[in-house]
mmCIF file of C-alpha atoms in Angstrom:
data_model
loop_
_atom_site.group_PDB
_atom_site.id
_atom_site.type_symbol
_atom_site.label_atom_id
_atom_site.label_comp_id
_atom_site.label_asym_id
_atom_site.label_seq_id
_atom_site.Cartn_x
_atom_site.Cartn_y
_atom_site.Cartn_z
ATOM 1 C CA UNK E 1 -42.669 -77.034 32.819
ATOM 2 C CA UNK E 2 -42.111 -73.256 32.774
ATOM 3 C CA UNK E 3 -45.527 -71.635 33.382
ATOM 4 C CA UNK E 4 -44.265 -68.049 33.562
ATOM 5 C CA UNK E 5 -46.174 -65.575 31.380
ATOM 6 C CA UNK E 6 -44.397 -64.808 28.124
ATOM 7 C CA UNK E 7 -44.138 -61.722 25.948
ATOM 8 C CA UNK E 8 -46.672 -63.285 23.565
ATOM 9 C CA UNK E 9 -49.149 -63.685 26.455
ATOM 10 C CA UNK E 10 -48.990 -59.946 27.164
ATOM 11 C CA UNK E 11 -49.388 -59.213 23.456
ATOM 12 C CA UNK E 12 -52.455 -61.497 23.227
ATOM 13 C CA UNK E 13 -54.053 -59.883 26.268
ATOM 14 C CA UNK E 14 -53.698 -56.383 24.785
ATOM 15 C CA UNK E 15 -54.292 -57.348 21.153
ATOM 16 C CA UNK E 16 -51.000 -55.971 19.779
ATOM 17 C CA UNK E 17 -47.904 -57.598 18.323
ATOM 18 C CA UNK E 18 -45.092 -58.990 20.535
ATOM 19 C CA UNK E 19 -42.788 -56.433 18.860
ATOM 20 C CA UNK E 20 -44.980 -53.605 20.162
ATOM 21 C CA UNK E 21 -44.930 -55.071 23.663
ATOM 22 C CA UNK E 22 -41.146 -55.294 23.492
ATOM 23 C CA UNK E 23 -40.890 -51.636 22.484
ATOM 24 C CA UNK E 24 -43.070 -50.582 25.412
ATOM 25 C CA UNK E 25 -41.161 -52.645 27.974
ATOM 26 C CA UNK E 26 -37.831 -51.301 26.716
ATOM 27 C CA UNK E 27 -39.083 -47.718 26.779
ATOM 28 C CA UNK E 28 -38.388 -47.370 23.051
ATOM 29 C CA UNK E 29 -40.281 -44.884 20.880
ATOM 30 C CA UNK E 30 -43.136 -45.989 18.628
ATOM 31 C CA UNK E 31 -46.259 -47.131 20.489
ATOM 32 C CA UNK E 32 -48.851 -44.544 21.499
ATOM 33 C CA UNK E 33 -49.330 -43.501 25.116
ATOM 34 C CA UNK E 34 -52.620 -45.442 25.218
ATOM 35 C CA UNK E 35 -50.921 -48.632 24.000
ATOM 36 C CA UNK E 36 -48.141 -48.151 26.553
ATOM 37 C CA UNK E 37 -50.642 -47.892 29.394
ATOM 38 C CA UNK E 38 -52.509 -51.017 28.260
ATOM 39 C CA UNK E 39 -49.323 -53.052 27.827
ATOM 40 C CA UNK E 40 -47.948 -52.064 31.231
ATOM 41 C CA UNK E 41 -51.292 -52.828 32.884
ATOM 42 C CA UNK E 42 -51.481 -56.252 31.203
ATOM 43 C CA UNK E 43 -47.891 -57.072 32.156
ATOM 44 C CA UNK E 44 -48.641 -56.204 35.779
ATOM 45 C CA UNK E 45 -51.853 -58.265 35.782
ATOM 46 C CA UNK E 46 -50.118 -61.308 34.312
ATOM 47 C CA UNK E 47 -47.038 -60.944 36.506
ATOM 48 C CA UNK E 48 -44.798 -60.792 33.456
ATOM 49 C CA UNK E 49 -41.063 -60.386 34.050
ATOM 50 C CA UNK E 50 -38.516 -60.178 31.250
ATOM 51 C CA UNK E 51 -36.321 -63.262 30.794
ATOM 52 C CA UNK E 52 -32.911 -61.624 31.133
ATOM 53 C CA UNK E 53 -30.999 -64.627 29.813
ATOM 54 C CA UNK E 54 -33.122 -64.872 26.692
ATOM 55 C CA UNK E 55 -32.872 -61.116 26.221
ATOM 56 C CA UNK E 56 -29.099 -61.195 26.321
ATOM 57 C CA UNK E 57 -28.969 -64.081 23.870
ATOM 58 C CA UNK E 58 -31.371 -62.370 21.516
ATOM 59 C CA UNK E 59 -29.333 -59.198 21.572
ATOM 60 C CA UNK E 60 -26.093 -61.170 21.167
ATOM 61 C CA UNK E 61 -24.495 -59.324 24.063
ATOM 62 C CA UNK E 62 -20.713 -59.344 23.903
ATOM 63 C CA UNK E 63 -19.974 -58.120 27.439
ATOM 64 C CA UNK E 64 -16.905 -56.252 26.233
ATOM 65 C CA UNK E 65 -15.729 -52.955 27.706
ATOM 66 C CA UNK E 66 -13.269 -51.027 25.543
ATOM 67 C CA UNK E 67 -10.559 -49.014 27.290
ATOM 68 C CA UNK E 68 -8.590 -46.210 25.636
ATOM 69 C CA UNK E 69 -5.238 -45.496 27.302
ATOM 70 C CA UNK E 70 -1.777 -44.067 26.689
ATOM 71 C CA UNK E 71 0.634 -47.004 26.860
ATOM 72 C CA UNK E 72 3.444 -44.650 27.919
ATOM 73 C CA UNK E 73 1.555 -43.362 30.971
ATOM 74 C CA UNK E 74 2.210 -45.463 34.110
ATOM 75 C CA UNK E 75 -0.905 -44.089 35.811
ATOM 76 C CA UNK E 76 -3.033 -45.302 32.898
ATOM 77 C CA UNK E 77 -1.467 -48.736 33.334
ATOM 78 C CA UNK E 78 -2.550 -48.759 36.983
ATOM 79 C CA UNK E 79 -6.065 -47.703 36.029
ATOM 80 C CA UNK E 80 -6.252 -50.406 33.355
ATOM 81 C CA UNK E 81 -5.288 -53.085 35.869
ATOM 82 C CA UNK E 82 -7.952 -51.928 38.314
ATOM 83 C CA UNK E 83 -10.546 -51.729 35.512
ATOM 84 C CA UNK E 84 -9.785 -55.359 34.586
ATOM 85 C CA UNK E 85 -10.382 -56.431 38.193
ATOM 86 C CA UNK E 86 -13.665 -54.545 38.516
ATOM 87 C CA UNK E 87 -14.903 -55.609 35.064
ATOM 88 C CA UNK E 88 -14.253 -59.248 35.892
ATOM 89 C CA UNK E 89 -16.385 -58.903 39.024
ATOM 90 C CA UNK E 90 -19.197 -57.482 36.886
ATOM 91 C CA UNK E 91 -18.972 -60.281 34.319
ATOM 92 C CA UNK E 92 -17.320 -58.237 31.579
ATOM 93 C CA UNK E 93 -14.153 -58.646 29.559
ATOM 94 C CA UNK E 94 -11.859 -55.747 28.654
ATOM 95 C CA UNK E 95 -10.346 -54.776 25.309
ATOM 96 C CA UNK E 96 -7.421 -52.319 25.488
ATOM 97 C CA UNK E 97 -6.576 -49.893 22.690
ATOM 98 C CA UNK E 98 -3.475 -47.790 23.222
ATOM 99 C CA UNK E 99 -2.070 -44.462 22.149
ATOM 100 C CA UNK E 100 1.542 -44.640 20.998
ATOM 101 C CA UNK E 101 4.033 -42.390 19.288
ATOM 102 C CA UNK E 102 2.350 -42.908 15.900
ATOM 103 C CA UNK E 103 -1.155 -44.059 16.936
ATOM 104 C CA UNK E 104 -3.563 -41.250 17.786
ATOM 105 C CA UNK E 105 -6.931 -41.209 19.559
ATOM 106 C CA UNK E 106 -9.184 -41.523 16.491
ATOM 107 C CA UNK E 107 -7.330 -44.636 15.334
ATOM 108 C CA UNK E 108 -7.322 -46.181 18.804
ATOM 109 C CA UNK E 109 -11.060 -45.526 19.132
ATOM 110 C CA UNK E 110 -11.714 -47.084 15.737
ATOM 111 C CA UNK E 111 -10.174 -50.305 17.022
ATOM 112 C CA UNK E 112 -12.557 -50.417 19.990
ATOM 113 C CA UNK E 113 -15.547 -49.769 17.752
ATOM 114 C CA UNK E 114 -14.358 -52.496 15.364
ATOM 115 C CA UNK E 115 -14.369 -54.930 18.298
ATOM 116 C CA UNK E 116 -18.024 -53.970 18.911
ATOM 117 C CA UNK E 117 -17.400 -53.070 22.525
ATOM 118 C CA UNK E 118 -20.652 -52.407 24.376
ATOM 119 C CA UNK E 119 -19.256 -49.378 26.221
ATOM 120 C CA UNK E 120 -16.026 -47.404 26.183
ATOM 121 C CA UNK E 121 -13.931 -46.191 29.130
ATOM 122 C CA UNK E 122 -11.651 -43.375 27.982
ATOM 123 C CA UNK E 123 -8.654 -42.553 30.185
ATOM 124 C CA UNK E 124 -7.805 -38.866 29.975
ATOM 125 C CA UNK E 125 -8.944 -38.364 26.362
ATOM 126 C CA UNK E 126 -7.940 -35.165 24.571
ATOM 127 C CA UNK E 127 -10.963 -35.157 22.244
ATOM 128 C CA UNK E 128 -13.187 -32.075 22.289
ATOM 129 C CA UNK E 129 -16.519 -32.363 24.108
ATOM 130 C CA UNK E 130 -18.443 -32.298 20.815
ATOM 131 C CA UNK E 131 -16.363 -35.214 19.512
ATOM 132 C CA UNK E 132 -17.049 -37.139 22.709
ATOM 133 C CA UNK E 133 -20.748 -36.461 22.236
ATOM 134 C CA UNK E 134 -20.683 -37.859 18.702
ATOM 135 C CA UNK E 135 -18.864 -40.958 19.958
ATOM 136 C CA UNK E 136 -21.401 -41.403 22.777
ATOM 137 C CA UNK E 137 -24.201 -41.387 20.208
ATOM 138 C CA UNK E 138 -22.731 -44.652 18.921
ATOM 139 C CA UNK E 139 -21.821 -46.355 22.202
ATOM 140 C CA UNK E 140 -22.017 -45.463 25.926
ATOM 141 C CA UNK E 141 -18.850 -43.656 27.037
ATOM 142 C CA UNK E 142 -17.225 -43.060 30.411
ATOM 143 C CA UNK E 143 -14.564 -40.339 30.518
ATOM 144 C CA UNK E 144 -12.000 -40.763 33.296
ATOM 145 C CA UNK E 145 -9.810 -37.964 34.591
ATOM 146 C CA UNK E 146 -11.356 -34.825 33.047
ATOM 147 C CA UNK E 147 -14.542 -32.830 32.654
ATOM 148 C CA UNK E 148 -16.948 -33.179 29.735
ATOM 149 C CA UNK E 149 -19.707 -30.619 29.547
ATOM 150 C CA UNK E 150 -23.032 -30.688 27.716
ATOM 151 C CA UNK E 151 -22.695 -34.162 26.218
ATOM 152 C CA UNK E 152 -24.186 -37.541 27.068
ATOM 153 C CA UNK E 153 -21.129 -39.147 28.647
ATOM 154 C CA UNK E 154 -20.435 -40.304 32.189
ATOM 155 C CA UNK E 155 -17.489 -38.686 33.959
ATOM 156 C CA UNK E 156 -15.244 -39.986 36.741
ATOM 157 C CA UNK E 157 -12.558 -37.496 37.682
ATOM 158 C CA UNK E 158 -10.464 -36.171 40.533
ATOM 159 C CA UNK E 159 -11.035 -32.681 41.887
ATOM 160 C CA UNK E 160 -7.827 -31.399 40.307
ATOM 161 C CA UNK E 161 -8.109 -28.005 41.978
ATOM 162 C CA UNK E 162 -8.112 -29.739 45.364
ATOM 163 C CA UNK E 163 -5.064 -31.807 44.400
ATOM 164 C CA UNK E 164 -3.085 -28.778 43.228
ATOM 165 C CA UNK E 165 -4.193 -26.854 46.330
ATOM 166 C CA UNK E 166 -2.805 -29.625 48.525
ATOM 167 C CA UNK E 167 0.551 -29.558 46.711
ATOM 168 C CA UNK E 168 0.864 -25.786 47.014
ATOM 169 C CA UNK E 169 -0.287 -25.722 50.653
ATOM 170 C CA UNK E 170 2.445 -28.255 51.451
ATOM 171 C CA UNK E 171 5.146 -26.195 49.708
ATOM 172 C CA UNK E 172 3.961 -22.880 51.177
ATOM 173 C CA UNK E 173 3.864 -24.495 54.598
ATOM 174 C CA UNK E 174 7.519 -25.437 54.132
ATOM 175 C CA UNK E 175 8.318 -21.762 53.478
ATOM 176 C CA UNK E 176 8.416 -21.617 49.666
ATOM 177 C CA UNK E 177 7.225 -18.409 47.997
ATOM 178 C CA UNK E 178 8.593 -18.879 44.465
ATOM 179 C CA UNK E 179 6.805 -21.941 43.168
ATOM 180 C CA UNK E 180 6.763 -22.685 39.434
ATOM 181 C CA UNK E 181 4.446 -24.992 37.518
ATOM 182 C CA UNK E 182 5.541 -27.208 34.624
ATOM 183 C CA UNK E 183 2.637 -27.383 32.208
ATOM 184 C CA UNK E 184 1.381 -30.645 30.727
ATOM 185 C CA UNK E 185 0.590 -29.290 27.262
ATOM 186 C CA UNK E 186 -2.659 -28.859 25.357
ATOM 187 C CA UNK E 187 -4.766 -31.697 26.780
ATOM 188 C CA UNK E 188 -7.906 -31.215 28.867
ATOM 189 C CA UNK E 189 -6.350 -32.787 31.984
ATOM 190 C CA UNK E 190 -3.294 -30.537 31.782
ATOM 191 C CA UNK E 191 -5.510 -27.479 31.309
ATOM 192 C CA UNK E 192 -7.496 -28.264 34.466
ATOM 193 C CA UNK E 193 -4.328 -28.601 36.540
ATOM 194 C CA UNK E 194 -2.860 -25.395 35.077
ATOM 195 C CA UNK E 195 -6.023 -23.498 35.994
ATOM 196 C CA UNK E 196 -5.911 -24.966 39.489
ATOM 197 C CA UNK E 197 -2.313 -23.790 39.940
ATOM 198 C CA UNK E 198 -3.065 -20.239 38.779
ATOM 199 C CA UNK E 199 -6.117 -19.965 41.056
ATOM 200 C CA UNK E 200 -4.252 -21.310 44.082
ATOM 201 C CA UNK E 201 -1.311 -18.954 43.560
ATOM 202 C CA UNK E 202 -3.680 -15.968 43.271
ATOM 203 C CA UNK E 203 -5.383 -16.958 46.514
ATOM 204 C CA UNK E 204 -2.000 -17.231 48.212
ATOM 205 C CA UNK E 205 -0.933 -13.815 46.884
ATOM 206 C CA UNK E 206 2.058 -15.326 45.074
ATOM 207 C CA UNK E 207 3.158 -14.748 41.462
ATOM 208 C CA UNK E 208 2.398 -17.592 39.047
ATOM 209 C CA UNK E 209 5.254 -18.923 36.917
ATOM 210 C CA UNK E 210 4.157 -21.436 34.279
ATOM 211 C CA UNK E 211 6.904 -23.241 32.386
ATOM 212 C CA UNK E 212 5.712 -24.632 29.020
ATOM 213 C CA UNK E 213 6.044 -28.401 28.791
ATOM 214 C CA UNK E 214 4.180 -31.498 27.699
ATOM 215 C CA UNK E 215 3.085 -34.688 29.455
ATOM 216 C CA UNK E 216 6.302 -36.701 28.951
ATOM 217 C CA UNK E 217 9.591 -37.363 30.754
ATOM 218 C CA UNK E 218 11.395 -35.721 27.826
ATOM 219 C CA UNK E 219 9.330 -32.579 28.342
ATOM 220 C CA UNK E 220 10.439 -32.463 31.971
ATOM 221 C CA UNK E 221 14.067 -32.944 30.974
ATOM 222 C CA UNK E 222 13.864 -30.014 28.549
ATOM 223 C CA UNK E 223 12.378 -27.695 31.173
ATOM 224 C CA UNK E 224 14.925 -28.831 33.767
ATOM 225 C CA UNK E 225 17.860 -28.217 31.445
ATOM 226 C CA UNK E 226 16.525 -24.792 30.498
ATOM 227 C CA UNK E 227 16.074 -23.735 34.125
ATOM 228 C CA UNK E 228 19.528 -25.041 35.037
ATOM 229 C CA UNK E 229 21.142 -23.191 32.111
ATOM 230 C CA UNK E 230 19.503 -19.903 33.060
ATOM 231 C CA UNK E 231 20.527 -20.318 36.689
ATOM 232 C CA UNK E 232 17.342 -18.584 37.841
ATOM 233 C CA UNK E 233 15.717 -21.436 39.684
ATOM 234 C CA UNK E 234 12.509 -21.302 41.712
ATOM 235 C CA UNK E 235 12.780 -22.970 45.092
ATOM 236 C CA UNK E 236 9.919 -25.365 44.309
ATOM 237 C CA UNK E 237 8.200 -26.791 41.240
ATOM 238 C CA UNK E 238 4.830 -28.504 40.820
ATOM 239 C CA UNK E 239 4.672 -30.678 37.697
ATOM 240 C CA UNK E 240 1.451 -31.464 35.848
ATOM 241 C CA UNK E 241 2.149 -35.194 36.171
ATOM 242 C CA UNK E 242 4.734 -37.618 37.550
ATOM 243 C CA UNK E 243 6.364 -38.191 34.175
ATOM 244 C CA UNK E 244 7.250 -34.502 33.922
ATOM 245 C CA UNK E 245 8.458 -34.470 37.518
ATOM 246 C CA UNK E 246 10.756 -37.444 36.932
ATOM 247 C CA UNK E 247 12.185 -35.784 33.824
ATOM 248 C CA UNK E 248 12.837 -32.603 35.809
ATOM 249 C CA UNK E 249 14.610 -34.526 38.545
ATOM 250 C CA UNK E 250 16.728 -36.367 35.984
ATOM 251 C CA UNK E 251 17.854 -33.068 34.421
ATOM 252 C CA UNK E 252 18.640 -31.600 37.825
ATOM 253 C CA UNK E 253 20.685 -34.613 38.907
ATOM 254 C CA UNK E 254 22.709 -34.460 35.680
ATOM 255 C CA UNK E 255 23.454 -30.748 36.166
ATOM 256 C CA UNK E 256 24.349 -31.025 39.864
ATOM 257 C CA UNK E 257 21.194 -29.406 41.256
ATOM 258 C CA UNK E 258 20.133 -31.086 44.479
ATOM 259 C CA UNK E 259 16.533 -32.197 44.975
ATOM 260 C CA UNK E 260 15.175 -31.233 47.472
ATOM 261 C CA UNK E 261 18.147 -29.267 48.857
ATOM 262 C CA UNK E 262 18.080 -26.636 46.114
ATOM 263 C CA UNK E 263 14.694 -27.272 44.484
ATOM 264 C CA UNK E 264 11.673 -29.158 45.799
ATOM 265 C CA UNK E 265 9.630 -31.103 43.228
ATOM 266 C CA UNK E 266 5.995 -32.276 43.432
ATOM 267 C CA UNK E 267 4.343 -34.551 40.867
ATOM 268 C CA UNK E 268 0.752 -35.473 40.155
ATOM 269 C CA UNK E 269 -0.741 -39.007 39.814
ATOM 270 C CA UNK E 270 1.251 -40.831 42.513
ATOM 271 C CA UNK E 271 2.143 -43.440 39.900
ATOM 272 C CA UNK E 272 4.523 -46.364 40.401
ATOM 273 C CA UNK E 273 7.354 -44.027 39.333
ATOM 274 C CA UNK E 274 6.791 -41.878 42.428
ATOM 275 C CA UNK E 275 7.185 -44.863 44.755
ATOM 276 C CA UNK E 276 10.662 -45.862 43.548
ATOM 277 C CA UNK E 277 13.238 -45.383 46.294
ATOM 278 C CA UNK E 278 15.719 -43.427 44.163
ATOM 279 C CA UNK E 279 12.949 -41.053 43.014
ATOM 280 C CA UNK E 280 10.883 -40.828 46.232
ATOM 281 C CA UNK E 281 8.547 -38.242 44.701
ATOM 282 C CA UNK E 282 6.006 -36.234 46.647
ATOM 283 C CA UNK E 283 2.879 -36.553 44.509
ATOM 284 C CA UNK E 284 -0.898 -36.096 44.404
ATOM 285 C CA UNK E 285 -2.703 -39.433 44.710
ATOM 286 C CA UNK E 286 -5.925 -39.779 42.668
ATOM 287 C CA UNK E 287 -7.047 -43.181 44.046
ATOM 288 C CA UNK E 288 -6.790 -45.320 40.916
ATOM 289 C CA UNK E 289 -8.840 -48.219 42.372
ATOM 290 C CA UNK E 290 -11.773 -45.920 43.190
ATOM 291 C CA UNK E 291 -11.674 -44.293 39.745
ATOM 292 C CA UNK E 292 -11.660 -47.717 38.089
ATOM 293 C CA UNK E 293 -14.546 -48.990 40.236
ATOM 294 C CA UNK E 294 -16.684 -45.961 39.503
ATOM 295 C CA UNK E 295 -15.900 -46.064 35.772
ATOM 296 C CA UNK E 296 -16.869 -49.715 35.392
ATOM 297 C CA UNK E 297 -19.997 -49.231 37.495
ATOM 298 C CA UNK E 298 -21.036 -46.301 35.315
ATOM 299 C CA UNK E 299 -20.638 -48.380 32.151
ATOM 300 C CA UNK E 300 -22.412 -51.414 33.595
ATOM 301 C CA UNK E 301 -25.322 -49.347 34.906
ATOM 302 C CA UNK E 302 -25.880 -48.054 31.377
ATOM 303 C CA UNK E 303 -25.745 -51.534 29.883
ATOM 304 C CA UNK E 304 -27.406 -53.721 32.504
ATOM 305 C CA UNK E 305 -29.775 -51.324 34.251
ATOM 306 C CA UNK E 306 -30.755 -49.108 31.330
ATOM 307 C CA UNK E 307 -29.651 -45.852 32.943
ATOM 308 C CA UNK E 308 -29.863 -43.032 30.393
ATOM 309 C CA UNK E 309 -28.972 -39.837 32.260
ATOM 310 C CA UNK E 310 -25.266 -38.890 32.371
ATOM 311 C CA UNK E 311 -23.494 -38.976 35.712
ATOM 312 C CA UNK E 312 -20.409 -37.280 37.136
ATOM 313 C CA UNK E 313 -18.396 -38.695 40.031
ATOM 314 C CA UNK E 314 -15.758 -36.351 41.504
ATOM 315 C CA UNK E 315 -13.193 -37.936 43.805
ATOM 316 C CA UNK E 316 -11.047 -35.986 46.267
ATOM 317 C CA UNK E 317 -7.298 -36.545 45.763
ATOM 318 C CA UNK E 318 -4.715 -36.270 48.523
ATOM 319 C CA UNK E 319 -1.010 -35.478 48.709
ATOM 320 C CA UNK E 320 1.522 -38.183 49.533
ATOM 321 C CA UNK E 321 4.662 -36.570 50.964
ATOM 322 C CA UNK E 322 7.996 -38.209 50.235
ATOM 323 C CA UNK E 323 11.612 -37.146 49.999
ATOM 324 C CA UNK E 324 11.501 -34.752 47.016
ATOM 325 C CA UNK E 325 10.274 -31.782 49.061
ATOM 326 C CA UNK E 326 11.936 -29.831 51.887
ATOM 327 C CA UNK E 327 12.138 -26.228 53.167
ATOM 328 C CA UNK E 328 13.767 -23.772 50.764
ATOM 329 C CA UNK E 329 17.525 -23.177 50.981
ATOM 330 C CA UNK E 330 18.649 -20.338 53.245
#
């Protein structure tokens, strides 16, 4: 027979209702400071410990983590796979909700909320910080890949300035002095990488040259065609992500511009695209497994351990050098 003290035993000792004891033990508002002290003292005297299994059943825990991702982004696919692995280890299931050509962030987030996910892991969201804060008021949120300031969300991100610095240091070390940057558009991740490029070029005493783009292969193709048509090519280009870099390389191949003989190209993400032998892209690696581990741990610590203060984990990326970069042409 189970002789462990129960919530009702603590309540009887103090002379309050079991509901009041529950509020105190969960740290919820309501009971006075005097009642809190008496309840905690009685719980300690009786050796009361919460029955976690009963608590989970009473709360009808779903153990679902919702993940927002862009289905067209190969790096997001890698992150999602790693999140599944880590979530499974923690005893959670994963629900994916994707961005597509005609499915935006608000709609994708609605789906996750409709599934009553206990926490959300958002991969590179474009939502403003205030919008993220409003979402976090409904459900714990972990933002992966970008900053979020002044709101109650957890953040796991790479040090993008370090990643861009590594790409530029590699190209400058090869002898390049005219290095352009293909922008990733209006998103928060793209903005961080653009700022990192401008800062690094200033430090190196080199002129910045930002080519407007977006985060897609098609955006890279457009920039590549435009540069080829003008005939005024930089000797090296850093792209805001691998998708842009692959689009650039495709445009250059089709117009007879040799990579890396005429133009060196560096991507960012070190996605599966970069590893393909016919692409062989030098790219900044963000350590997808580590980002996934930290994101799941942040969500689980909110849900299982009751952590309430937001956290930020910043991981240091590194450059993986492949065949798309070489010294500038003579």
